[in-house]
Coordinates of C-alpha atoms in Angstrom, one line a residue:
M1 CA 11.3 -67.2 -187.2
P2 CA 12.6 -64.5 -184.8
E3 CA 16.1 -64.5 -183.7
R4 CA 16.6 -65.8 -180.1
R5 CA 18.2 -63.2 -177.9
A6 CA 20.5 -64.4 -175.1
R7 CA 20.0 -62.8 -171.7
S8 CA 23.7 -63.3 -170.9
P9 CA 26.0 -61.8 -170.0
F10 CA 24.1 -60.1 -167.2
P11 CA 25.7 -57.1 -165.6
R12 CA 28.1 -58.6 -163.1
G13 CA 26.1 -61.7 -163.3
R14 CA 23.5 -60.2 -160.9
E15 CA 20.4 -61.8 -162.5
R16 CA 21.9 -65.0 -163.8
L17 CA 21.1 -67.2 -160.8
T18 CA 17.5 -65.9 -160.7
R19 CA 17.1 -66.8 -164.3
E20 CA 18.4 -70.3 -163.6
L21 CA 15.9 -70.9 -160.9
S22 CA 13.0 -70.1 -163.2
A23 CA 13.5 -73.3 -165.2
G24 CA 14.6 -75.3 -162.2
A25 CA 18.3 -75.8 -162.8
L26 CA 19.0 -75.4 -159.1
L27 CA 15.8 -75.9 -157.3
V28 CA 13.9 -78.4 -159.4
G29 CA 16.6 -79.9 -161.7
A30 CA 14.5 -79.7 -164.8
A31 CA 17.1 -80.8 -167.4
A32 CA 14.8 -83.5 -168.5
V33 CA 11.4 -81.8 -168.3
G34 CA 11.2 -81.0 -172.0
S35 CA 10.2 -84.5 -173.1
L36 CA 7.7 -84.7 -170.2
L37 CA 5.9 -81.4 -170.9
S38 CA 5.6 -82.1 -174.6
S39 CA 3.1 -84.8 -173.6
L40 CA 1.2 -83.1 -170.8
V41 CA 0.2 -79.7 -172.2
T42 CA -3.5 -79.7 -172.8
T43 CA -4.5 -77.7 -175.9
T44 CA -7.5 -77.1 -177.9
A45 CA -6.2 -79.6 -180.5
S46 CA -6.4 -82.4 -177.9
A47 CA -9.9 -81.4 -177.0
A48 CA -11.1 -81.1 -180.6
S49 CA -12.8 -84.5 -180.5
D50 CA -15.0 -83.3 -177.6
Q51 CA -16.2 -80.2 -179.4
V52 CA -19.8 -80.2 -180.4
V53 CA -20.7 -78.5 -183.7
S54 CA -24.2 -77.2 -183.8
A55 CA -25.7 -74.6 -186.2
G56 CA -22.2 -73.3 -187.2
L57 CA -21.1 -73.1 -183.5
V58 CA -18.5 -75.0 -181.7
E59 CA -18.1 -75.6 -178.0
V60 CA -15.0 -74.0 -176.4
G61 CA -13.9 -76.0 -173.3
S62 CA -16.5 -77.1 -170.9
A63 CA -19.0 -75.7 -168.4
A64 CA -18.1 -75.4 -164.8
V65 CA -19.5 -78.1 -162.5
V66 CA -21.6 -76.7 -159.7
P67 CA -20.5 -78.2 -156.3
A68 CA -22.7 -80.5 -154.4
G69 CA -25.3 -78.8 -152.1
A70 CA -25.5 -75.7 -154.2
H71 CA -28.9 -74.5 -155.5
A72 CA -29.8 -72.0 -158.1
I73 CA -31.2 -68.7 -156.9
G74 CA -32.0 -67.0 -160.2
S75 CA -30.4 -65.5 -163.3
V76 CA -27.7 -62.9 -163.4
S77 CA -29.3 -59.6 -164.3
T78 CA -28.9 -58.9 -168.0
S79 CA -27.6 -55.4 -167.2
S80 CA -24.9 -56.5 -164.8
P81 CA -21.4 -55.6 -166.1
I82 CA -19.3 -58.7 -166.7
T83 CA -15.6 -59.0 -167.6
V84 CA -14.3 -62.2 -169.2
G85 CA -11.0 -63.3 -170.6
V86 CA -10.8 -65.0 -174.0
A87 CA -7.7 -67.3 -174.0
L88 CA -6.1 -67.9 -177.3
D89 CA -4.0 -70.9 -178.3
S90 CA -0.2 -70.8 -178.8
Q91 CA 0.7 -71.4 -182.4
D92 CA 3.3 -74.0 -181.4
P93 CA 2.5 -75.5 -177.9
T94 CA 4.9 -78.5 -178.4
G95 CA 7.7 -76.2 -179.4
L96 CA 7.1 -74.0 -176.4
A97 CA 7.2 -76.9 -174.0
A98 CA 10.5 -78.0 -175.4
Y99 CA 12.0 -74.5 -175.4
A100 CA 10.9 -73.9 -171.8
A101 CA 12.8 -77.0 -170.8
G102 CA 15.8 -76.3 -173.0
V103 CA 16.7 -73.0 -171.4
A104 CA 17.8 -75.0 -168.3
D105 CA 19.4 -77.9 -170.1
A106 CA 23.1 -77.4 -170.6
S107 CA 23.0 -79.9 -173.5
S108 CA 20.3 -78.0 -175.4
P109 CA 21.1 -75.4 -178.1
D110 CA 18.5 -73.2 -176.3
Y111 CA 20.4 -73.2 -173.0
H112 CA 20.4 -69.7 -171.5
R113 CA 18.8 -68.2 -174.7
Y114 CA 16.1 -66.4 -172.9
L115 CA 13.4 -64.6 -175.0
T116 CA 11.9 -61.2 -174.7
P117 CA 8.1 -60.9 -174.6
S118 CA 8.0 -59.7 -178.2
Q119 CA 10.2 -62.7 -179.3
F120 CA 7.9 -65.0 -177.4
A121 CA 4.8 -63.5 -179.0
A122 CA 6.3 -63.8 -182.5
R123 CA 7.4 -67.4 -182.1
F124 CA 4.9 -69.0 -179.7
G125 CA 1.9 -66.5 -179.4
P126 CA -1.2 -66.8 -181.5
A127 CA -1.0 -65.7 -185.1
P128 CA -2.0 -62.1 -185.6
A129 CA -4.7 -63.1 -188.0
A130 CA -6.3 -65.4 -185.4
I131 CA -6.3 -62.6 -182.8
A132 CA -7.9 -60.2 -185.3
A133 CA -10.6 -62.6 -186.2
V134 CA -11.6 -63.2 -182.6
Q135 CA -11.6 -59.4 -181.9
T136 CA -13.8 -58.7 -184.9
S137 CA -16.3 -61.4 -184.1
L138 CA -16.8 -60.4 -180.5
R139 CA -17.0 -56.7 -181.3
S140 CA -19.8 -57.5 -183.8
Q141 CA -21.7 -58.8 -180.8
G142 CA -21.6 -55.4 -179.1
L143 CA -18.8 -56.3 -176.7
A144 CA -15.8 -54.1 -175.8
V145 CA -12.7 -56.0 -176.7
G146 CA -9.3 -54.8 -175.5
A147 CA -6.0 -55.0 -177.1
P148 CA -4.3 -58.4 -176.7
S149 CA -1.8 -58.9 -173.9
A150 CA 1.9 -58.6 -174.8
N151 CA 2.2 -62.3 -175.5
G152 CA -1.1 -62.4 -177.4
L153 CA -2.6 -65.1 -175.2
M154 CA -5.4 -63.1 -173.7
L155 CA -8.1 -60.7 -174.7
T156 CA -10.1 -58.8 -172.1
V157 CA -13.8 -58.6 -173.1
K158 CA -16.4 -56.5 -171.3
G159 CA -20.1 -56.1 -171.7
T160 CA -23.4 -56.6 -169.9
A161 CA -24.4 -60.0 -168.8
G162 CA -27.0 -60.1 -171.6
R163 CA -24.5 -59.4 -174.3
I164 CA -22.0 -61.8 -172.8
E165 CA -24.7 -64.5 -172.8
G166 CA -25.6 -63.8 -176.4
A167 CA -22.0 -63.7 -177.7
F168 CA -21.1 -67.0 -176.1
H169 CA -24.5 -68.7 -176.5
T170 CA -25.0 -69.6 -172.8
E171 CA -26.9 -68.5 -169.8
L172 CA -25.5 -67.2 -166.5
T173 CA -27.1 -68.6 -163.3
R174 CA -26.6 -67.5 -159.7
Y175 CA -26.0 -70.1 -157.1
R176 CA -25.9 -70.3 -153.3
L177 CA -23.3 -72.8 -152.2
A178 CA -23.7 -75.1 -149.2
G179 CA -21.2 -73.1 -147.2
G180 CA -23.2 -69.9 -147.7
Q181 CA -21.1 -68.4 -150.4
S182 CA -22.7 -67.2 -153.6
G183 CA -21.6 -66.9 -157.2
W184 CA -22.6 -67.6 -160.8
S185 CA -21.8 -70.0 -163.5
A186 CA -22.6 -70.6 -167.2
S187 CA -25.3 -73.2 -167.7
T188 CA -23.5 -74.7 -170.7
A189 CA -20.1 -74.6 -172.3
P190 CA -19.5 -71.3 -174.2
R191 CA -19.9 -71.6 -178.0
L192 CA -18.3 -69.6 -180.7
P193 CA -18.5 -69.6 -184.5
A194 CA -16.8 -72.7 -185.9
S195 CA -14.2 -70.5 -187.7
L196 CA -12.8 -69.5 -184.3
G197 CA -12.8 -72.9 -182.7
S198 CA -9.2 -73.6 -183.5
S199 CA -8.0 -70.2 -182.1
V200 CA -9.8 -70.0 -178.7
S201 CA -8.8 -72.4 -175.9
A202 CA -11.1 -71.1 -173.1
V203 CA -13.4 -68.4 -172.0
L204 CA -12.6 -67.4 -168.4
G205 CA -14.9 -65.5 -166.1
L206 CA -18.2 -67.1 -167.0
D207 CA -18.1 -68.6 -163.6
N208 CA -16.8 -67.5 -160.2
L209 CA -17.5 -70.6 -158.0
A210 CA -13.8 -71.6 -157.6
I211 CA -11.7 -68.6 -156.7
P212 CA -8.2 -68.4 -155.2
H213 CA -7.8 -68.1 -151.5
A214 CA -5.1 -66.7 -149.3
L215 CA -2.8 -69.3 -147.9
V216 CA -2.1 -67.5 -144.6
A217 CA -2.7 -68.9 -141.1
H218 CA -3.9 -66.4 -138.5
P219 CA -3.3 -67.3 -134.9
A220 CA -6.7 -67.1 -133.1
L221 CA -6.9 -65.5 -129.7
T222 CA -8.4 -68.7 -128.3
R223 CA -5.0 -70.4 -128.9
R224 CA -3.1 -68.1 -126.6
T225 CA -2.9 -70.5 -123.7
A226 CA -1.9 -73.4 -125.8
Q227 CA 0.7 -71.3 -127.7
Q228 CA 2.2 -70.1 -124.4
A229 CA 2.6 -73.8 -123.3
R230 CA 4.4 -74.7 -126.5
A231 CA 6.6 -71.6 -126.9
P232 CA 7.5 -70.0 -123.6
V233 CA 6.7 -66.3 -123.5
A234 CA 9.6 -64.0 -122.6
A235 CA 9.4 -61.8 -119.5
A236 CA 7.4 -58.6 -120.2
T237 CA 9.5 -55.6 -121.2
S238 CA 8.5 -52.4 -119.4
I239 CA 6.7 -49.7 -121.4
T240 CA 9.6 -47.3 -121.1
K241 CA 11.9 -49.7 -122.9
V242 CA 9.6 -50.4 -125.8
A243 CA 10.1 -48.3 -129.0
A244 CA 7.1 -47.5 -131.1
A245 CA 6.9 -48.9 -134.6
T246 CA 8.2 -45.5 -135.9
S247 CA 11.8 -46.2 -135.0
T248 CA 14.2 -43.4 -136.1
K249 CA 17.3 -45.6 -136.6
K250 CA 18.7 -45.8 -140.1
T251 CA 20.4 -49.0 -141.2
A252 CA 20.9 -50.9 -144.4
A253 CA 20.2 -54.5 -143.2
P254 CA 16.9 -55.2 -141.4
V255 CA 17.2 -54.7 -137.6
A256 CA 13.9 -55.1 -135.7
C257 CA 12.9 -52.3 -133.4
A258 CA 12.0 -53.0 -129.8
A259 CA 8.3 -53.2 -130.5
A260 CA 8.8 -55.9 -133.1
K261 CA 11.1 -57.9 -130.8
L262 CA 8.7 -57.8 -128.0
A263 CA 5.8 -58.8 -130.2
A264 CA 7.8 -61.8 -131.5
S265 CA 8.8 -62.8 -128.0
N266 CA 5.4 -62.5 -126.5
G267 CA 3.7 -64.1 -129.6
G268 CA 6.1 -67.1 -129.8
G269 CA 7.3 -66.1 -133.2
W270 CA 10.3 -64.5 -135.0
T271 CA 11.2 -61.1 -136.4
D272 CA 12.3 -60.8 -140.0
S273 CA 15.8 -60.0 -138.7
Q274 CA 15.8 -63.4 -137.0
L275 CA 14.5 -65.1 -140.2
A276 CA 17.4 -63.5 -142.1
G277 CA 19.8 -65.0 -139.7
A278 CA 18.2 -68.4 -139.9
Y279 CA 18.4 -68.5 -143.7
G280 CA 22.0 -67.3 -144.0
L281 CA 21.3 -63.8 -145.3
T282 CA 23.3 -61.8 -142.6
G283 CA 26.6 -62.7 -144.3
L284 CA 25.3 -61.2 -147.6
Y285 CA 24.1 -58.1 -145.7
R286 CA 27.5 -57.6 -144.2
A287 CA 29.0 -57.9 -147.7
G288 CA 26.7 -55.1 -148.9
D289 CA 24.4 -57.5 -150.9
L290 CA 20.9 -56.2 -150.3
A291 CA 19.2 -57.4 -153.5
R292 CA 20.0 -54.2 -155.4
G293 CA 19.2 -54.4 -159.1
Q294 CA 16.6 -57.1 -158.5
T295 CA 12.8 -56.7 -159.1
I296 CA 10.2 -58.9 -157.4
A297 CA 6.6 -59.0 -158.6
M298 CA 4.0 -59.8 -155.9
F299 CA 0.6 -61.4 -156.9
E300 CA -2.2 -60.0 -154.8
L301 CA -6.0 -60.3 -154.9
E302 CA -6.7 -57.8 -152.2
P303 CA -5.5 -54.3 -151.2
Y304 CA -3.1 -53.5 -148.4
S305 CA -2.5 -50.5 -146.1
S306 CA 0.5 -48.5 -147.4
R307 CA 0.5 -46.8 -144.0
D308 CA 1.0 -50.1 -142.2
L309 CA 3.8 -51.2 -144.6
A310 CA 5.5 -47.8 -144.1
A311 CA 5.3 -48.2 -140.3
F312 CA 6.8 -51.7 -140.5
N313 CA 9.7 -50.5 -142.6
R314 CA 10.4 -47.6 -140.3
C315 CA 10.6 -50.2 -137.5
Y316 CA 13.3 -52.1 -139.4
F317 CA 15.1 -49.4 -141.4
G318 CA 14.1 -46.0 -140.2
T319 CA 12.6 -45.2 -143.6
S320 CA 9.3 -46.1 -145.3
H321 CA 10.9 -47.6 -148.5
A322 CA 8.1 -45.9 -150.4
G323 CA 10.2 -45.4 -153.5
Q324 CA 10.9 -49.1 -153.8
I325 CA 7.3 -50.2 -154.2
S326 CA 4.9 -49.7 -157.1
V327 CA 1.4 -51.0 -157.8
V328 CA 0.1 -52.3 -161.1
P329 CA -3.7 -52.5 -161.2
V330 CA -5.1 -55.4 -163.3
D331 CA -8.6 -55.3 -164.8
G332 CA -9.4 -52.0 -163.2
F333 CA -8.7 -53.1 -159.6
A334 CA -8.8 -50.1 -157.3
L335 CA -6.8 -50.0 -154.1
R336 CA -9.3 -49.7 -151.2
G337 CA -9.3 -50.8 -147.6
T338 CA -6.8 -52.9 -145.7
G339 CA -7.4 -56.4 -147.0
S340 CA -7.2 -59.5 -144.8
G341 CA -3.5 -59.2 -143.9
E342 CA -2.3 -61.5 -146.7
A343 CA -0.9 -58.9 -149.0
L344 CA 0.7 -57.1 -146.0
L345 CA 2.4 -60.3 -144.8
D346 CA 3.9 -60.8 -148.3
L347 CA 5.1 -57.3 -148.7
E348 CA 6.6 -56.9 -145.2
D349 CA 8.5 -60.2 -145.6
V350 CA 10.0 -59.2 -148.9
S351 CA 10.7 -55.6 -148.1
A352 CA 12.5 -56.6 -144.9
L353 CA 14.6 -59.5 -146.3
A354 CA 15.5 -58.0 -149.6
P355 CA 15.8 -54.3 -148.6
D356 CA 17.1 -52.9 -151.9
A357 CA 15.0 -54.9 -154.3
K358 CA 12.3 -53.1 -156.2
I359 CA 8.8 -54.5 -155.5
V360 CA 6.0 -54.4 -158.1
V361 CA 2.6 -55.3 -156.7
Y362 CA 0.1 -56.7 -159.2
Q363 CA -3.4 -56.3 -157.8
A364 CA -6.4 -57.9 -159.4
P365 CA -10.0 -58.6 -158.5
N366 CA -10.5 -62.0 -156.8
T367 CA -12.3 -63.7 -159.7
T368 CA -11.5 -66.6 -161.9
F369 CA -10.4 -64.4 -164.7
G370 CA -8.8 -61.7 -162.5
G371 CA -6.2 -64.1 -161.0
V372 CA -5.2 -65.6 -164.3
D373 CA -5.0 -62.2 -166.0
A374 CA -2.7 -61.0 -163.2
Y375 CA -0.3 -63.9 -163.8
N376 CA -0.4 -63.2 -167.5
A377 CA 0.4 -59.5 -166.9
M378 CA 3.3 -60.4 -164.6
V379 CA 4.8 -62.7 -167.2
S380 CA 4.0 -60.9 -170.4
E381 CA 5.3 -57.6 -169.1
D382 CA 8.5 -59.2 -167.8
R383 CA 9.2 -56.4 -165.4
A384 CA 10.5 -58.8 -162.7
S385 CA 12.8 -61.7 -162.7
I386 CA 11.2 -63.1 -159.6
I387 CA 7.4 -63.7 -159.0
S388 CA 5.8 -64.6 -155.7
T389 CA 2.3 -65.7 -155.0
S390 CA 0.6 -66.8 -151.7
W391 CA -2.8 -67.4 -153.3
G392 CA -4.1 -70.7 -154.6
E393 CA -6.9 -73.1 -155.1
C394 CA -7.0 -76.9 -155.1
E395 CA -6.5 -78.6 -158.4
S396 CA -9.9 -80.4 -158.4
A397 CA -11.8 -77.2 -157.7
L398 CA -10.2 -75.6 -160.7
Q399 CA -10.7 -78.6 -162.9
T400 CA -14.4 -78.7 -162.3
G401 CA -15.3 -75.1 -161.2
A402 CA -13.0 -73.2 -163.6
P403 CA -12.2 -75.4 -166.6
G404 CA -9.4 -74.2 -168.8
V405 CA -7.6 -72.2 -166.1
Q406 CA -4.8 -74.7 -165.3
Q407 CA -4.0 -75.3 -168.9
L408 CA -3.7 -71.6 -169.7
E409 CA -1.6 -71.1 -166.5
N410 CA 0.7 -73.8 -167.8
V411 CA 1.4 -71.9 -171.0
I412 CA 1.9 -68.6 -169.1
F413 CA 4.4 -70.3 -166.7
E414 CA 6.2 -71.9 -169.7
E415 CA 6.6 -68.4 -171.0
A416 CA 8.1 -67.3 -167.7
A417 CA 10.6 -70.1 -168.0
A418 CA 11.5 -69.2 -171.6
Q419 CA 12.0 -65.6 -170.4
G420 CA 14.0 -66.6 -167.4
Q421 CA 11.5 -65.7 -164.7
T422 CA 11.3 -67.6 -161.4
V423 CA 7.9 -68.2 -159.9
F424 CA 7.4 -69.2 -156.3
A425 CA 4.0 -70.3 -155.0
A426 CA 2.7 -71.2 -151.6
A427 CA 1.7 -74.9 -151.4
G428 CA -1.1 -74.5 -148.9
D429 CA -1.7 -75.0 -145.2
T430 CA -3.9 -78.1 -145.1
G431 CA -1.3 -80.9 -145.5
S432 CA -1.9 -83.4 -148.2
D433 CA -5.6 -82.6 -148.7
D434 CA -5.8 -79.1 -150.0
C435 CA -9.3 -79.6 -151.4
A436 CA -10.7 -80.3 -147.9
S437 CA -11.4 -76.6 -147.3
T438 CA -13.2 -75.9 -150.6
P439 CA -16.8 -76.2 -151.7
F440 CA -15.7 -78.8 -154.2
S441 CA -14.4 -81.2 -151.6
T442 CA -16.0 -84.5 -150.9
S443 CA -17.3 -85.5 -147.5
T444 CA -16.4 -89.1 -148.1
P445 CA -12.6 -89.3 -148.3
A446 CA -11.2 -92.3 -150.2
P447 CA -7.7 -93.2 -149.2
P448 CA -5.2 -92.1 -150.3
Y449 CA -7.1 -88.8 -150.4
L450 CA -4.5 -86.6 -151.8
S451 CA -5.0 -83.1 -153.3
V452 CA -2.6 -80.3 -153.9
D453 CA -2.7 -76.6 -154.6
D454 CA -2.5 -74.7 -157.9
P455 CA -0.3 -73.0 -159.0
A456 CA 2.2 -74.6 -156.7
S457 CA 1.8 -77.9 -158.5
Q458 CA 2.4 -76.3 -161.9
P459 CA 5.4 -77.9 -163.7
Y460 CA 7.2 -74.5 -164.1
V461 CA 6.4 -73.1 -160.6
V462 CA 8.5 -73.7 -157.5
G463 CA 6.1 -75.0 -154.9
V464 CA 6.9 -73.7 -151.4
G465 CA 5.9 -75.8 -148.4
G466 CA 6.1 -75.0 -144.7
T467 CA 8.3 -76.0 -141.8
S468 CA 8.4 -75.3 -138.1
L469 CA 11.3 -73.1 -137.3
A470 CA 12.5 -74.0 -133.8
T471 CA 15.7 -71.9 -133.6
V472 CA 17.1 -69.1 -135.7
T473 CA 20.8 -69.9 -135.3
D474 CA 22.8 -70.5 -138.5
P475 CA 22.1 -73.3 -139.4
A476 CA 18.6 -73.1 -138.2
S477 CA 16.7 -76.0 -136.6
E478 CA 13.6 -76.9 -138.5
T479 CA 11.1 -79.7 -138.5
V480 CA 8.1 -80.5 -140.6
W481 CA 5.1 -78.4 -139.9
D482 CA 2.2 -80.7 -139.1
D483 CA -0.3 -79.6 -136.4
G484 CA -3.1 -81.6 -137.9
A485 CA -6.3 -80.7 -139.6
K486 CA -7.4 -78.2 -136.9
W487 CA -4.3 -76.0 -136.8
G488 CA -2.8 -76.6 -140.2
S489 CA 0.3 -78.2 -141.8
G490 CA 2.6 -77.6 -144.8
G491 CA 0.8 -78.3 -148.1
G492 CA 2.1 -81.1 -150.2
G493 CA 1.2 -84.3 -151.9
I494 CA 0.8 -85.6 -155.4
S495 CA -0.8 -83.8 -158.4
N496 CA -3.7 -85.4 -160.1
V497 CA -3.1 -83.2 -163.2
W498 CA 0.6 -83.1 -164.0
P499 CA 2.7 -86.3 -164.3
S500 CA 5.9 -86.8 -162.3
P501 CA 8.9 -85.2 -163.9
A502 CA 12.0 -87.3 -164.6
W503 CA 14.0 -85.5 -161.9
Q504 CA 11.5 -86.6 -159.3
S505 CA 10.8 -90.1 -160.5
G506 CA 14.5 -90.8 -160.8
S507 CA 15.4 -89.3 -157.4
G508 CA 15.8 -92.7 -155.6
I509 CA 13.7 -91.4 -152.7
P510 CA 11.4 -94.3 -151.4
G511 CA 7.8 -93.8 -152.5
V512 CA 8.6 -91.1 -154.9
Q513 CA 9.9 -93.3 -157.7
Q514 CA 6.6 -95.1 -157.8
S515 CA 4.5 -92.0 -158.0
R516 CA 2.8 -91.1 -161.2
G517 CA 2.0 -87.5 -160.3
R518 CA 4.2 -84.5 -159.7
Q519 CA 5.1 -84.2 -156.1
V520 CA 4.7 -80.9 -154.1
P521 CA 6.4 -79.0 -152.6
D522 CA 9.9 -78.4 -154.1
V523 CA 11.3 -76.3 -151.2
S524 CA 10.1 -75.2 -147.8
A525 CA 10.5 -72.4 -145.3
A526 CA 9.1 -71.2 -141.9
A527 CA 5.3 -71.4 -141.9
D528 CA 4.2 -72.8 -138.5
E529 CA 1.8 -70.2 -137.2
W530 CA 2.8 -71.1 -133.6
R531 CA 6.3 -69.9 -134.5
G532 CA 5.4 -67.5 -137.3
V533 CA 6.7 -64.2 -138.5
T534 CA 5.8 -61.0 -136.7
V535 CA 4.0 -58.4 -138.8
F536 CA 2.5 -54.9 -138.2
S537 CA -1.0 -53.8 -139.1
A538 CA -3.6 -51.6 -137.7
L539 CA -5.9 -54.5 -138.3
F540 CA -4.4 -56.0 -135.1
G541 CA -5.3 -53.2 -132.8
A542 CA -3.3 -50.0 -133.0
S543 CA -1.8 -47.3 -135.1
P544 CA 2.0 -46.9 -134.9
G545 CA 1.8 -43.8 -132.8
S546 CA -0.3 -45.5 -130.1
V547 CA 2.0 -48.5 -129.5
R548 CA 3.6 -47.0 -126.4
A549 CA 0.3 -45.8 -124.9
R550 CA -1.6 -49.1 -125.5
L551 CA 1.1 -51.6 -124.8
S552 CA -0.1 -54.7 -123.1
T553 CA 2.2 -57.3 -121.5
A554 CA -0.4 -60.1 -122.0
G555 CA 0.5 -60.4 -125.6
P556 CA 2.2 -58.7 -128.6
P557 CA 2.1 -54.9 -128.6
P558 CA -1.0 -53.6 -130.2
G559 CA -0.6 -53.4 -134.0
W560 CA 1.7 -56.4 -134.1
T561 CA 0.9 -60.1 -134.4
T562 CA 2.4 -63.4 -135.4
L563 CA 1.2 -65.0 -138.7
G564 CA 2.1 -68.2 -140.3
G565 CA 1.2 -70.4 -143.3
T566 CA 3.0 -71.0 -146.5
S567 CA 2.0 -67.5 -147.4
S568 CA 5.1 -66.4 -145.4
A569 CA 7.3 -69.2 -146.8
A570 CA 6.9 -68.1 -150.5
P571 CA 8.0 -64.5 -150.0
I572 CA 10.9 -65.7 -147.9
W573 CA 12.1 -67.8 -150.9
A574 CA 11.5 -64.9 -153.3
A575 CA 13.6 -62.6 -151.1
V576 CA 16.4 -65.2 -150.7
A577 CA 16.5 -65.7 -154.5
A578 CA 16.8 -62.0 -155.0
E579 CA 19.6 -61.7 -152.5
I580 CA 21.6 -64.6 -154.1
A581 CA 21.0 -63.2 -157.6
A582 CA 22.3 -59.7 -156.5
S583 CA 25.4 -61.1 -154.9
P584 CA 28.6 -60.9 -157.0
A585 CA 30.1 -63.6 -154.9
C586 CA 27.1 -65.9 -155.5
A587 CA 27.1 -65.0 -159.2
A588 CA 30.7 -66.2 -159.6
L589 CA 29.8 -69.7 -158.4
P590 CA 29.4 -72.4 -161.1
V591 CA 25.8 -73.4 -161.9

């Protein structure tokens, strides 16, 4: 058994608070989660009774359920390239669940004894012999099998659709969904030789009917009149007083340039400077605490414009911050295009609110396997103590459309806790019914019709909900964000997968004690798109150099817009955590 390595003492205590948040000592109070999770982790062992042995083969997991209204449109071409992920079982899932809880429990001998990825792999990863057996078997089928991830939990497997079908003894069928989307799915559960049945928990990527979506709310132009009625628009500033996004000022703390201020005022939203004031960061900035020494990993399933991000940072700092941001491609993802604005919102929030933090962007293709593989890379590489994601999918969609994903994610996030990594995830923008906007939703709601978002509902993830930020004084004035089904509201509700942890069921809050499922969210921040955060992107009408020439007093300066959604709340929390962890004054406080 490998020796456990303590992560403490940290240099000047700068990472300690971040490591505490990962297992919930401050945000989710997870001192008693160990006994809970030992009973909820779904493993291959618990599914063994459902496996079907036929001709020396054994079913692995189950087949995806095609949503109602979908119809088959043909087979996947046998020559099409396919990438799947073969998930391998932990050699000690019960011990892992207990260890993940113990690192945050002051009464546990594992308290603060964080593991390195190599220590995790040796103690909780699959046995080397099991990994080798799976690799050998799949290579014998003509598939390209990559090296296992650092934690041993995932193998990347590539081949033509024909070889994939042959190796996993299933057929891939293309479908047209009721909403017009298209995708494919395996017709039956994958099957492998019985000798591998106890080693493989799932095969991911044999379906792409349920994929994560960005949890960002875009203000539509048709809402301008209503928005002006709700949030009065400031008097128009003359063109001669408006600075372009390429401000030349140089400052350590974020200070919005005139174009950003005007955009926020005319759009009814806030600048990142104002958000910093609302959430108490200005005092840390004055003390010189700018998140130096911290690394934040950002989960993205789309590209972003580095030019737009540089223009935004020049507005706030007079520099592009280019040296602070690096990109890690996952599964061959290539950076192309501008994306939808989701990735840009995430990165602009974090780079503004945590100016000296290093940012590592993990970019993966938006597929069932791509998203999980990105989380696995972020955790198994352990380059960042803070992870932020603004992407998600409703639990029911994953259960039926991507079987095995949630269970594998749970193991990955348990590893994050064991290593001391904090994971923040947006909880969604459709209130208590996150599944309403997916192809897997039902058109006949049955009260109480509650559904929540994954991964925000995961036990070792901090689910981030949304508020409506009315004033940015310190303390700020916030109310619940609930504009109804049409305009969005902060995601939250009760998980139908994970049971209620002891720290929630024993909270004494009316209605919570009686709940059997984990409640989401854990924390919240500004997300109301009527009073959202102001971002810059050429997607919204101009390049930085043309702001002065194309300025319109009818709305935000071209290139700037106000966005909302819990997509902005999650990176706010990630930045705040980095600021606190980097502060010597905060590190000296008892935890």
